[in-house]
Structure formats: C-alpha cells, structure tokens
One Martini backbone bead per residue (centre of mass of N, CA, C, O) as a GRO file, in nm:
protein
  111
    1UNK     BB    1   5.357   2.405   3.652
    2UNK     BB    2   5.341   2.380   3.350
    3UNK     BB    3   5.526   2.191   3.307
    4UNK     BB    4   5.423   1.933   3.509
    5UNK     BB    5   5.098   1.983   3.331
    6UNK     BB    6   5.248   1.855   3.045
    7UNK     BB    7   5.374   1.602   3.147
    8UNK     BB    8   5.123   1.479   3.276
    9UNK     BB    9   4.977   1.488   2.988
   10UNK     BB   10   5.202   1.303   2.847
   11UNK     BB   11   5.180   1.055   3.069
   12UNK     BB   12   4.834   1.014   3.021
   13UNK     BB   13   4.856   0.962   2.675
   14UNK     BB   14   5.086   0.744   2.695
   15UNK     BB   15   4.899   0.549   2.895
   16UNK     BB   16   4.663   0.542   2.703
   17UNK     BB   17   4.829   0.454   2.431
   18UNK     BB   18   4.951   0.166   2.569
   19UNK     BB   19   4.773  -0.056   2.453
   20UNK     BB   20   4.710   0.001   2.169
   21UNK     BB   21   5.025  -0.053   2.078
   22UNK     BB   22   5.027  -0.369   2.205
   23UNK     BB   23   4.812  -0.424   2.051
   24UNK     BB   24   4.984  -0.328   1.741
   25UNK     BB   25   5.154  -0.531   1.777
   26UNK     BB   26   5.046  -0.781   1.793
   27UNK     BB   27   4.884  -0.709   1.510
   28UNK     BB   28   5.211  -0.739   1.357
   29UNK     BB   29   5.289  -1.035   1.447
   30UNK     BB   30   5.067  -1.187   1.358
   31UNK     BB   31   5.102  -1.071   1.018
   32UNK     BB   32   5.341  -1.165   0.967
   33UNK     BB   33   5.346  -1.502   1.053
   34UNK     BB   34   5.091  -1.563   0.859
   35UNK     BB   35   5.248  -1.444   0.589
   36UNK     BB   36   5.471  -1.640   0.586
   37UNK     BB   37   5.264  -1.931   0.613
   38UNK     BB   38   5.146  -1.831   0.329
   39UNK     BB   39   5.384  -1.829   0.160
   40UNK     BB   40   5.514  -2.114   0.229
   41UNK     BB   41   5.272  -2.265   0.109
   42UNK     BB   42   5.262  -2.137  -0.177
   43UNK     BB   43   5.508  -2.249  -0.262
   44UNK     BB   44   5.485  -2.553  -0.145
   45UNK     BB   45   5.254  -2.585  -0.380
   46UNK     BB   46   5.406  -2.467  -0.642
   47UNK     BB   47   5.602  -2.750  -0.651
   48UNK     BB   48   5.405  -2.986  -0.617
   49UNK     BB   49   5.275  -2.905  -0.908
   50UNK     BB   50   5.537  -2.913  -1.082
   51UNK     BB   51   5.587  -3.211  -1.021
   52UNK     BB   52   5.296  -3.294  -1.140
   53UNK     BB   53   5.315  -3.196  -1.411
   54UNK     BB   54   5.591  -3.362  -1.486
   55UNK     BB   55   5.443  -3.666  -1.441
   56UNK     BB   56   5.219  -3.609  -1.652
   57UNK     BB   57   5.381  -3.564  -1.906
   58UNK     BB   58   5.530  -3.854  -1.818
   59UNK     BB   59   5.274  -4.015  -1.905
   60UNK     BB   60   5.195  -3.929  -2.150
   61UNK     BB   61   5.405  -3.988  -2.314
   62UNK     BB   62   5.367  -4.318  -2.219
   63UNK     BB   63   5.119  -4.332  -2.370
   64UNK     BB   64   5.124  -4.259  -2.646
   65UNK     BB   65   5.363  -4.476  -2.677
   66UNK     BB   66   5.142  -4.712  -2.628
   67UNK     BB   67   4.939  -4.690  -2.860
   68UNK     BB   68   5.100  -4.671  -3.095
   69UNK     BB   69   5.203  -4.969  -3.075
   70UNK     BB   70   4.904  -5.071  -3.082
   71UNK     BB   71   4.856  -4.964  -3.376
   72UNK     BB   72   5.072  -5.123  -3.485
   73UNK     BB   73   4.989  -5.438  -3.367
   74UNK     BB   74   4.725  -5.421  -3.534
   75UNK     BB   75   4.820  -5.376  -3.827
   76UNK     BB   76   4.999  -5.652  -3.809
   77UNK     BB   77   4.766  -5.812  -3.802
   78UNK     BB   78   4.598  -5.755  -4.019
   79UNK     BB   79   4.801  -5.837  -4.229
   80UNK     BB   80   4.834  -6.129  -4.119
   81UNK     BB   81   4.538  -6.204  -4.251
   82UNK     BB   82   4.701  -6.203  -4.507
   83UNK     BB   83   4.808  -6.400  -4.747
   84UNK     BB   84   4.998  -6.212  -4.910
   85UNK     BB   85   5.164  -6.098  -4.682
   86UNK     BB   86   5.251  -6.423  -4.619
   87UNK     BB   87   5.389  -6.471  -4.895
   88UNK     BB   88   5.581  -6.222  -4.882
   89UNK     BB   89   5.739  -6.346  -4.580
   90UNK     BB   90   5.831  -6.618  -4.718
   91UNK     BB   91   6.001  -6.488  -4.955
   92UNK     BB   92   6.166  -6.282  -4.757
   93UNK     BB   93   6.280  -6.487  -4.506
   94UNK     BB   94   6.256  -6.804  -4.603
   95UNK     BB   95   6.259  -6.872  -4.909
   96UNK     BB   96   5.965  -6.911  -5.030
   97UNK     BB   97   5.784  -7.118  -5.316
   98UNK     BB   98   5.616  -7.156  -5.544
   99UNK     BB   99   5.607  -7.402  -5.755
  100UNK     BB  100   5.598  -7.243  -6.014
  101UNK     BB  101   5.811  -7.047  -5.977
  102UNK     BB  102   6.087  -6.810  -5.992
  103UNK     BB  103   6.399  -6.759  -5.875
  104UNK     BB  104   6.597  -6.429  -5.839
  105UNK     BB  105   6.900  -6.408  -5.805
  106UNK     BB  106   7.189  -6.257  -5.714
  107UNK     BB  107   7.512  -6.192  -5.773
  108UNK     BB  108   7.694  -6.137  -5.550
  109UNK     BB  109   8.048  -6.201  -5.642
  110UNK     BB  110   7.944  -5.901  -5.799
  111UNK     BB  111   7.961  -5.609  -5.828
   0.00000   0.00000   0.00000
C-alpha cells in the first residue's frame, strides 16, 4: 500500500506540474524564435548600415573632388581676368609678342 501511495503522489505531482512544464516549454520556444529573429534583424541592419556607410564615403570623396575642381576653375577664371597673365599665355602657347619685344628662341638643332 505504501508503494501505491508513493506512486500516486508522484503521478499527482507530475500531473500537477505538467501544465507548468508545457507553458515553460512554449515560452522557451517562443523566446528562442524571438531571439533568432532579433539576431537576424540585427545582422541584416548592420550589413545595410555598412553598405550605406561605404556609399556615403564614396559620395563624400566625389564631392571633395568636385569642390577642388571648382576652386581650381575659379582660380583659373580669376587669373584669366588679369591682362598680364593673358599676355604670358599668348606668348607661351601661341608665340605672339608685343611689337616692341624681340623674341629669343633657343636653337633646337644644337645639343
């Protein structure tokens, strides 16, 4: 009879906690899926952020190059406003000289 009473108590305790075990198992399953989804989302967003960061740095490099080109062109425009610089360009590139100037040209045939 004592054996039956111990088995009876064990069955009662196991049935008593069966619902709690099911809820715990269900809760743990939900948490595993949730954590998996959260990790997947985190990794996906990190890769997207890295891609966008690379694109941003490329665009910033392009912008810096364009701004440098713009400042160089503005400098050249300002220089072209100067008559002395225009005269230098005319002498150098086109071989034009003022009437009172005598050009000195090196002899190309001699070493």
